[in-house]
Amino acid sequence: MNEEQNIFHKYLEKHDLRDTPQRELILQIFLRREGHISAEQLYDIVKKRDPSIGQATVYRVLKLLIEAGLAREIDFGDGVIRYEHKYNHPHHDHLVCRGCGKTLEVVDSVIEELQKRVAESYGFELTDHEMYLYGYCENCRQKRQ
Amino acid sequence: MNEEQNIFHKYLEKHDLRDTPQRELILQIFLRREGHISAEQLYDIVKKRDPSIGQATVYRVLKLLIEAGLAREIDFGDGVIRYEHKYNHPHHDHLVCRGCGKTLEVVDSVIEELQKRVAESYGFELTDHEMYLYGYCENCRQKRQ
DNA sequence: ATTGTAATTGATAATCATTATCATTAGCAA
DNA sequence: TTGCTAATGATAATGATTATCAATTACAAT
Ligand SMILES: [Mn+2]
Ligand SMILES: [Mn+2]
Ligand SMILES: [Zn+2]
Ligand SMILES: [Zn+2]
């Protein structure tokens, strides 16, 4: 049993939630996938293993994973929320190609520090932030010419 | 006739679009309001002046304003797109209070420069970005204790 | 093992901002 | 005026997500 599973089971126990095969299956599949996945994409994979699972359950489990600290929401502004691993996957921002949609995870400690300073200069205590950098990747730039 | 109106009329002419009282009214009301406004909020104000206007038209005019370079979309992630003035209102980011929802417009030239560098270090040519800083304002911090 | 109870599930309806459709109306150039 | 399109308003549709609810199930206590 890996660490994430452990955290999930502890979370269930602590909140009087029950350990069901649906929750286990959805957890497994989420953990195996790296990257950013939408509820629908996850549901499509889950269905293959157990066609009787409803998509409402996928949404419900994703909420649990967030509360348990195992998942984090990403909003690229296209109307679909995606989810990524949070455990052992520290904060980062995203660089997104407007041509092909490719995303890279980036972090710059100087920017992070300056964000805190900017907030403080307005009397704010910064809790978190979102930063999306949009542009064209090398591939897409070459194709454009 | 102010500069924004001029730009709007030029845009209409250039694209074989017609000058209608609905477009004029919605433009006027948008221009008078500073800050961030949703389509529904704008529609509520428009209705008071002309109850016969449909909300679809408000959505349509907002699209035109964006294409004409007079408006810009803001997405605070709450499921509602807001609009702000773009003309004579250069790029900036937003500092948002998680307590009271107050927003401040901020810009830090060092951050802007570093964003470009980060993107370039991955072979990207940066076109634009979004940055939202979330935290608690001074008021809300005092109330919390 | 059985039971009781409250949590969970899947199907389905509802939500809600935004977009599409379409018949009617109205700019505007000739 | 007229004719050609664009524009409008009412309404339906969309699509991701959430709510509802009857039936099922986990699980702790017997
Ligand atoms: Mn990521
Ligand atoms: Mn702003
Ligand atoms: Zn690309
Ligand atoms: Zn506040």
GROMACS .gro file of C-alpha atoms (C1' of nucleotides) and ligand atoms in nm:
model
  354
    1MET     CA    1   0.000   0.000   0.000
    2ASN     CA    2   0.158   0.326  -0.106
    3GLU     CA    3   0.153   0.654   0.075
    4GLU     CA    4  -0.133   0.809  -0.119
    5GLN     CA    5  -0.359   0.513  -0.057
    6ASN     CA    6  -0.273   0.539   0.308
    7ILE     CA    7  -0.367   0.906   0.318
    8PHE     CA    8  -0.694   0.830   0.144
    9HIS     CA    9  -0.788   0.554   0.386
   10LYS     CA   10  -0.697   0.769   0.683
   11TYR     CA   11  -0.914   1.043   0.543
   12LEU     CA   12  -1.208   0.808   0.499
   13GLU     CA   13  -1.174   0.674   0.850
   14LYS     CA   14  -1.142   1.015   1.006
   15HIS     CA   15  -1.460   1.138   0.839
   16ASP     CA   16  -1.674   0.827   0.884
   17LEU     CA   17  -1.669   0.760   0.515
   18ARG     CA   18  -1.685   0.411   0.376
   19ASP     CA   19  -1.434   0.220   0.178
   20THR     CA   20  -1.607   0.117  -0.143
   21PRO     CA   21  -1.481  -0.060  -0.455
   22GLN     CA   22  -1.583   0.243  -0.661
   23ARG     CA   23  -1.367   0.474  -0.453
   24GLU     CA   24  -1.077   0.233  -0.465
   25LEU     CA   25  -1.093   0.192  -0.841
   26ILE     CA   26  -1.117   0.563  -0.913
   27LEU     CA   27  -0.831   0.634  -0.674
   28GLN     CA   28  -0.609   0.372  -0.839
   29ILE     CA   29  -0.670   0.504  -1.185
   30PHE     CA   30  -0.616   0.864  -1.081
   31LEU     CA   31  -0.288   0.776  -0.912
   32ARG     CA   32  -0.156   0.585  -1.209
   33ARG     CA   33  -0.204   0.879  -1.444
   34GLU     CA   34   0.039   1.164  -1.432
   35GLY     CA   35  -0.045   1.505  -1.570
   36HIS     CA   36  -0.374   1.693  -1.592
   37ILE     CA   37  -0.693   1.497  -1.635
   38SER     CA   38  -1.056   1.606  -1.654
   39ALA     CA   39  -1.343   1.435  -1.475
   40GLU     CA   40  -1.474   1.312  -1.806
   41GLN     CA   41  -1.140   1.171  -1.919
   42LEU     CA   42  -1.106   0.994  -1.588
   43TYR     CA   43  -1.460   0.861  -1.619
   44ASP     CA   44  -1.387   0.721  -1.963
   45ILE     CA   45  -1.098   0.519  -1.825
   46VAL     CA   46  -1.291   0.409  -1.520
   47LYS     CA   47  -1.579   0.288  -1.735
   48LYS     CA   48  -1.354   0.045  -1.918
   49ARG     CA   49  -1.270  -0.132  -1.596
   50ASP     CA   50  -1.618  -0.114  -1.449
   51PRO     CA   51  -1.896   0.000  -1.680
   52SER     CA   52  -2.144   0.007  -1.394
   53ILE     CA   53  -1.981   0.309  -1.229
   54GLY     CA   54  -2.170   0.634  -1.275
   55GLN     CA   55  -1.998   0.958  -1.361
   56ALA     CA   56  -2.147   1.130  -1.058
   57THR     CA   57  -1.933   0.901  -0.850
   58VAL     CA   58  -1.622   1.011  -1.036
   59TYR     CA   59  -1.704   1.373  -0.956
   60ARG     CA   60  -1.769   1.279  -0.595
   61VAL     CA   61  -1.440   1.093  -0.556
   62LEU     CA   62  -1.245   1.379  -0.714
   63LYS     CA   63  -1.391   1.606  -0.447
   64LEU     CA   64  -1.275   1.361  -0.182
   65LEU     CA   65  -0.926   1.347  -0.330
   66ILE     CA   66  -0.903   1.724  -0.310
   67GLU     CA   67  -1.021   1.729   0.050
   68ALA     CA   68  -0.774   1.455   0.134
   69GLY     CA   69  -0.494   1.660  -0.017
   70LEU     CA   70  -0.419   1.415  -0.296
   71ALA     CA   71  -0.547   1.622  -0.588
   72ARG     CA   72  -0.551   1.982  -0.697
   73GLU     CA   73  -0.773   2.160  -0.949
   74ILE     CA   74  -0.634   2.331  -1.258
   75ASP     CA   75  -0.843   2.575  -1.458
   76PHE     CA   76  -0.705   2.657  -1.802
   77GLY     CA   77  -1.009   2.871  -1.874
   78ASP     CA   78  -1.157   2.641  -2.137
   79GLY     CA   79  -1.462   2.553  -1.931
   80VAL     CA   80  -1.325   2.222  -1.806
   81ILE     CA   81  -1.160   2.171  -1.471
   82ARG     CA   82  -0.864   1.938  -1.472
   83TYR     CA   83  -0.705   1.758  -1.181
   84GLU     CA   84  -0.345   1.679  -1.101
   85HIS     CA   85  -0.157   1.500  -0.826
   86LYS     CA   86  -0.088   1.711  -0.522
   87TYR     CA   87   0.095   1.465  -0.299
   88ASN     CA   88   0.471   1.494  -0.350
   89HIS     CA   89   0.397   1.738  -0.629
   90PRO     CA   90   0.467   2.085  -0.494
   91HIS     CA   91   0.320   2.410  -0.617
   92HIS     CA   92   0.403   2.515  -0.969
   93ASP     CA   93   0.258   2.727  -1.245
   94HIS     CA   94   0.181   2.646  -1.607
   95LEU     CA   95   0.323   2.746  -1.940
   96VAL     CA   96   0.066   2.678  -2.211
   97CYS     CA   97   0.112   2.675  -2.588
   98ARG     CA   98  -0.165   2.859  -2.772
   99GLY     CA   99  -0.084   2.657  -3.080
  100CYS     CA  100  -0.089   2.294  -2.974
  101GLY     CA  101  -0.211   2.312  -2.616
  102LYS     CA  102   0.102   2.159  -2.474
  103THR     CA  103   0.160   2.253  -2.111
  104LEU     CA  104   0.476   2.269  -1.907
  105GLU     CA  105   0.504   2.298  -1.534
  106VAL     CA  106   0.728   2.582  -1.425
  107VAL     CA  107   0.826   2.757  -1.107
  108ASP     CA  108   1.046   3.057  -1.044
  109SER     CA  109   1.137   3.128  -0.686
  110VAL     CA  110   1.206   3.494  -0.752
  111ILE     CA  111   0.860   3.543  -0.898
  112GLU     CA  112   0.709   3.360  -0.600
  113GLU     CA  113   0.889   3.592  -0.363
  114LEU     CA  114   0.790   3.904  -0.554
  115GLN     CA  115   0.426   3.797  -0.556
  116LYS     CA  116   0.433   3.785  -0.180
  117ARG     CA  117   0.590   4.131  -0.167
  118VAL     CA  118   0.340   4.285  -0.405
  119ALA     CA  119   0.053   4.147  -0.199
  120GLU     CA  120   0.205   4.272   0.124
  121SER     CA  121   0.258   4.617  -0.018
  122TYR     CA  122  -0.120   4.639  -0.045
  123GLY     CA  123  -0.174   4.507   0.306
  124PHE     CA  124  -0.267   4.158   0.186
  125GLU     CA  125  -0.149   3.833   0.333
  126LEU     CA  126  -0.097   3.608   0.035
  127THR     CA  127  -0.240   3.258   0.065
  128ASP     CA  128  -0.201   3.128  -0.288
  129HIS     CA  129  -0.192   3.231  -0.649
  130GLU     CA  130  -0.249   3.117  -1.003
  131MET     CA  131  -0.021   3.206  -1.290
  132TYR     CA  132  -0.066   3.094  -1.648
  133LEU     CA  133   0.190   3.190  -1.910
  134TYR     CA  134   0.061   3.167  -2.266
  135GLY     CA  135   0.267   3.167  -2.582
  136TYR     CA  136   0.391   2.953  -2.866
  137CYS     CA  137   0.624   2.662  -2.823
  138GLU     CA  138   0.925   2.608  -3.046
  139ASN     CA  139   0.744   2.360  -3.269
  140CYS     CA  140   0.444   2.581  -3.325
  141ARG     CA  141   0.662   2.884  -3.398
  142GLN     CA  142   0.842   2.700  -3.676
  143LYS     CA  143   0.519   2.581  -3.835
  144ARG     CA  144   0.388   2.936  -3.843
  145GLN     CA  145   0.640   3.069  -4.089
  146MET     CA  146  -1.764   6.192  -2.933
  147ASN     CA  147  -1.488   6.036  -2.728
  148GLU     CA  148  -1.206   5.816  -2.843
  149GLU     CA  149  -1.366   5.484  -2.749
  150GLN     CA  150  -1.683   5.566  -2.938
  151ASN     CA  151  -1.471   5.653  -3.234
  152ILE     CA  152  -1.290   5.322  -3.222
  153PHE     CA  153  -1.618   5.137  -3.198
  154HIS     CA  154  -1.768   5.315  -3.498
  155LYS     CA  155  -1.454   5.260  -3.701
  156TYR     CA  156  -1.471   4.894  -3.612
  157LEU     CA  157  -1.834   4.867  -3.720
  158GLU     CA  158  -1.765   5.040  -4.048
  159LYS     CA  159  -1.462   4.831  -4.125
  160HIS     CA  160  -1.654   4.508  -4.074
  161ASP     CA  161  -1.981   4.602  -4.243
  162LEU     CA  162  -2.160   4.603  -3.914
  163ARG     CA  163  -2.452   4.834  -3.851
  164ASP     CA  164  -2.487   5.113  -3.605
  165THR     CA  165  -2.790   5.030  -3.393
  166PRO     CA  166  -2.942   5.198  -3.089
  167GLN     CA  167  -2.891   4.878  -2.889
  168ARG     CA  168  -2.519   4.878  -2.961
  169GLU     CA  169  -2.491   5.244  -2.880
  170LEU     CA  170  -2.672   5.211  -2.551
  171ILE     CA  171  -2.475   4.909  -2.434
  172LEU     CA  172  -2.149   5.079  -2.533
  173GLN     CA  173  -2.238   5.395  -2.341
  174ILE     CA  174  -2.325   5.207  -2.027
  175PHE     CA  175  -2.015   4.990  -2.045
  176LEU     CA  176  -1.792   5.293  -2.088
  177ARG     CA  177  -1.944   5.481  -1.797
  178ARG     CA  178  -1.875   5.194  -1.556
  179GLU     CA  179  -1.525   5.144  -1.430
  180GLY     CA  180  -1.415   4.815  -1.281
  181HIS     CA  181  -1.514   4.459  -1.354
  182ILE     CA  182  -1.868   4.388  -1.467
  183SER     CA  183  -2.042   4.068  -1.571
  184ALA     CA  184  -2.273   4.033  -1.869
  185GLU     CA  185  -2.566   3.992  -1.635
  186GLN     CA  186  -2.481   4.298  -1.430
  187LEU     CA  187  -2.447   4.500  -1.746
  188TYR     CA  188  -2.778   4.363  -1.874
  189ASP     CA  189  -2.954   4.465  -1.554
  190ILE     CA  190  -2.842   4.824  -1.602
  191VAL     CA  191  -2.923   4.824  -1.970
  192LYS     CA  192  -3.274   4.694  -1.902
  193LYS     CA  193  -3.353   4.996  -1.688
  194ARG     CA  194  -3.290   5.228  -1.978
  195ASP     CA  195  -3.449   5.009  -2.242
  196PRO     CA  196  -3.648   4.709  -2.119
  197SER     CA  197  -3.694   4.585  -2.474
  198ILE     CA  198  -3.329   4.489  -2.513
  199GLY     CA  199  -3.258   4.118  -2.493
  200GLN     CA  200  -2.969   3.979  -2.297
  201ALA     CA  201  -2.839   3.794  -2.601
  202THR     CA  202  -2.766   4.134  -2.747
  203VAL     CA  203  -2.562   4.229  -2.442
  204TYR     CA  204  -2.350   3.918  -2.488
  205ARG     CA  205  -2.314   3.997  -2.856
  206VAL     CA  206  -2.205   4.355  -2.799
  207LEU     CA  207  -1.953   4.247  -2.537
  208LYS     CA  208  -1.798   4.022  -2.799
  209LEU     CA  209  -1.778   4.317  -3.036
  210LEU     CA  210  -1.617   4.535  -2.771
  211ILE     CA  211  -1.350   4.274  -2.721
  212GLU     CA  212  -1.285   4.244  -3.093
  213ALA     CA  213  -1.269   4.621  -3.120
  214GLY     CA  214  -1.009   4.632  -2.845
  215LEU     CA  215  -1.228   4.819  -2.599
  216ALA     CA  216  -1.289   4.541  -2.349
  217ARG     CA  217  -1.100   4.256  -2.194
  218GLU     CA  218  -1.225   3.942  -2.022
  219ILE     CA  219  -1.141   3.862  -1.662
  220ASP     CA  220  -1.196   3.515  -1.519
  221PHE     CA  221  -1.184   3.495  -1.141
  222GLY     CA  222  -1.272   3.128  -1.159
  223ASP     CA  223  -1.619   3.163  -1.008
  224GLY     CA  224  -1.799   3.059  -1.324
  225VAL     CA  225  -1.876   3.413  -1.438
  226ILE     CA  226  -1.673   3.608  -1.690
  227ARG     CA  227  -1.629   3.973  -1.614
  228TYR     CA  228  -1.532   4.254  -1.845
  229GLU     CA  229  -1.317   4.559  -1.795
  230HIS     CA  230  -1.203   4.854  -2.003
  231LYS     CA  231  -0.905   4.785  -2.222
  232TYR     CA  232  -0.861   5.120  -2.394
  233ASN     CA  233  -0.617   5.337  -2.200
  234HIS     CA  234  -0.612   5.069  -1.937
  235PRO     CA  235  -0.288   4.877  -1.982
  236HIS     CA  236  -0.222   4.522  -1.876
  237HIS     CA  237  -0.233   4.445  -1.507
  238ASP     CA  238  -0.297   4.153  -1.276
  239HIS     CA  239  -0.536   4.110  -0.988
  240LEU     CA  240  -0.504   4.079  -0.615
  241VAL     CA  241  -0.819   3.921  -0.476
  242CYS     CA  242  -0.935   3.896  -0.114
  243ARG     CA  243  -1.067   3.551  -0.026
  244GLY     CA  244  -1.261   3.707   0.258
  245CYS     CA  245  -1.461   3.991   0.107
  246GLY     CA  246  -1.394   3.950  -0.264
  247LYS     CA  247  -1.234   4.292  -0.299
  248THR     CA  248  -0.999   4.313  -0.595
  249LEU     CA  249  -0.702   4.539  -0.658
  250GLU     CA  250  -0.524   4.588  -0.984
  251VAL     CA  251  -0.150   4.542  -0.957
  252VAL     CA  252   0.149   4.525  -1.183
  253ASP     CA  253   0.513   4.454  -1.112
  254SER     CA  254   0.755   4.514  -1.395
  255VAL     CA  255   1.012   4.277  -1.253
  256ILE     CA  256   0.762   3.992  -1.244
  257GLU     CA  257   0.658   4.073  -1.599
  258GLU     CA  258   1.018   4.053  -1.713
  259LEU     CA  259   1.083   3.728  -1.531
  260GLN     CA  260   0.773   3.571  -1.683
  261LYS     CA  261   0.912   3.640  -2.026
  262ARG     CA  262   1.245   3.488  -1.929
  263VAL     CA  263   1.093   3.174  -1.781
  264ALA     CA  264   0.893   3.120  -2.099
  265GLU     CA  265   1.197   3.175  -2.318
  266SER     CA  266   1.401   2.933  -2.115
  267TYR     CA  267   1.157   2.665  -2.231
  268GLY     CA  268   1.169   2.780  -2.591
  269PHE     CA  269   0.835   2.960  -2.569
  270GLU     CA  270   0.757   3.300  -2.708
  271LEU     CA  271   0.530   3.459  -2.450
  272THR     CA  272   0.219   3.630  -2.584
  273ASP     CA  273   0.028   3.701  -2.267
  274HIS     CA  274  -0.035   3.574  -1.919
  275GLU     CA  275  -0.281   3.569  -1.633
  276MET     CA  276  -0.185   3.608  -1.272
  277TYR     CA  277  -0.421   3.609  -0.977
  278LEU     CA  278  -0.291   3.666  -0.627
  279TYR     CA  279  -0.527   3.545  -0.354
  280GLY     CA  280  -0.511   3.632   0.011
  281TYR     CA  281  -0.676   3.829   0.288
  282CYS     CA  282  -0.697   4.205   0.294
  283GLU     CA  283  -0.620   4.407   0.603
  284ASN     CA  284  -0.987   4.439   0.699
  285CYS     CA  285  -1.059   4.072   0.670
  286ARG     CA  286  -0.747   3.978   0.865
  287GLN     CA  287  -0.855   4.191   1.159
  288LYS     CA  288  -1.203   4.043   1.162
  289ARG     CA  289  -1.060   3.692   1.171
  290GLN     CA  290  -0.903   3.718   1.513
  291DA     C1'  291  -2.400  -1.487   1.048
  292DT     C1'  292  -2.777  -1.133   1.103
  293DT     C1'  293  -2.934  -0.708   1.159
  294DG     C1'  294  -2.983  -0.201   1.175
  295DT     C1'  295  -2.850   0.217   1.022
  296DA     C1'  296  -2.645   0.558   0.790
  297DA     C1'  297  -2.347   0.626   0.395
  298DT     C1'  298  -2.311   0.543  -0.100
  299DT     C1'  299  -2.439   0.467  -0.548
  300DG     C1'  300  -2.628   0.528  -1.031
  301DA     C1'  301  -2.977   0.726  -1.290
  302DT     C1'  302  -3.170   1.121  -1.379
  303DA     C1'  303  -3.316   1.589  -1.336
  304DA     C1'  304  -3.166   2.045  -1.237
  305DT     C1'  305  -2.851   2.438  -1.268
  306DC     C1'  306  -2.651   2.821  -1.475
  307DA     C1'  307  -2.370   3.090  -1.774
  308DT     C1'  308  -2.324   3.120  -2.233
  309DT     C1'  309  -2.434   3.014  -2.732
  310DA     C1'  310  -2.723   2.876  -3.122
  311DT     C1'  311  -3.146   2.912  -3.376
  312DC     C1'  312  -3.481   3.149  -3.625
  313DA     C1'  313  -3.860   3.433  -3.755
  314DT     C1'  314  -3.917   3.922  -3.749
  315DT     C1'  315  -3.734   4.383  -3.771
  316DA     C1'  316  -3.446   4.745  -3.920
  317DG     C1'  317  -2.984   4.973  -4.118
  318DC     C1'  318  -2.827   5.163  -4.507
  319DA     C1'  319  -2.673   5.201  -4.987
  320DA     C1'  320  -2.865   5.256  -5.426
  321DT     C1'  321  -3.883   5.356  -5.166
  322DT     C1'  322  -3.672   4.944  -5.227
  323DG     C1'  323  -3.378   4.546  -5.160
  324DC     C1'  324  -3.039   4.324  -4.941
  325DT     C1'  325  -2.844   4.175  -4.531
  326DA     C1'  326  -2.733   4.235  -4.072
  327DA     C1'  327  -2.936   4.267  -3.617
  328DT     C1'  328  -3.256   4.171  -3.275
  329DG     C1'  329  -3.531   3.931  -2.907
  330DA     C1'  330  -3.742   3.520  -2.764
  331DT     C1'  331  -3.645   3.089  -2.689
  332DA     C1'  332  -3.419   2.651  -2.709
  333DA     C1'  333  -2.988   2.424  -2.668
  334DT     C1'  334  -2.541   2.334  -2.471
  335DG     C1'  335  -2.219   2.136  -2.158
  336DA     C1'  336  -1.991   2.087  -1.735
  337DT     C1'  337  -2.111   2.028  -1.287
  338DT     C1'  338  -2.435   1.957  -0.890
  339DA     C1'  339  -2.865   1.807  -0.661
  340DT     C1'  340  -3.215   1.462  -0.583
  341DC     C1'  341  -3.374   1.024  -0.455
  342DA     C1'  342  -3.487   0.543  -0.434
  343DA     C1'  343  -3.221   0.132  -0.408
  344DT     C1'  344  -2.800  -0.075  -0.247
  345DT     C1'  345  -2.418  -0.153   0.049
  346DA     C1'  346  -2.049  -0.099   0.420
  347DC     C1'  347  -1.974  -0.198   0.864
  348DA     C1'  348  -2.034  -0.200   1.361
  349DA     C1'  349  -2.304  -0.414   1.703
  350DT     C1'  350  -2.547  -0.792   1.815
  351MN      MN  351   0.054   2.087  -1.324
  352MN      MN  352  -0.874   4.482  -1.377
  353ZN      ZN  353   0.280   2.435  -2.944
  354ZN      ZN  354  -1.114   4.130   0.236
   0.00000   0.00000   0.00000
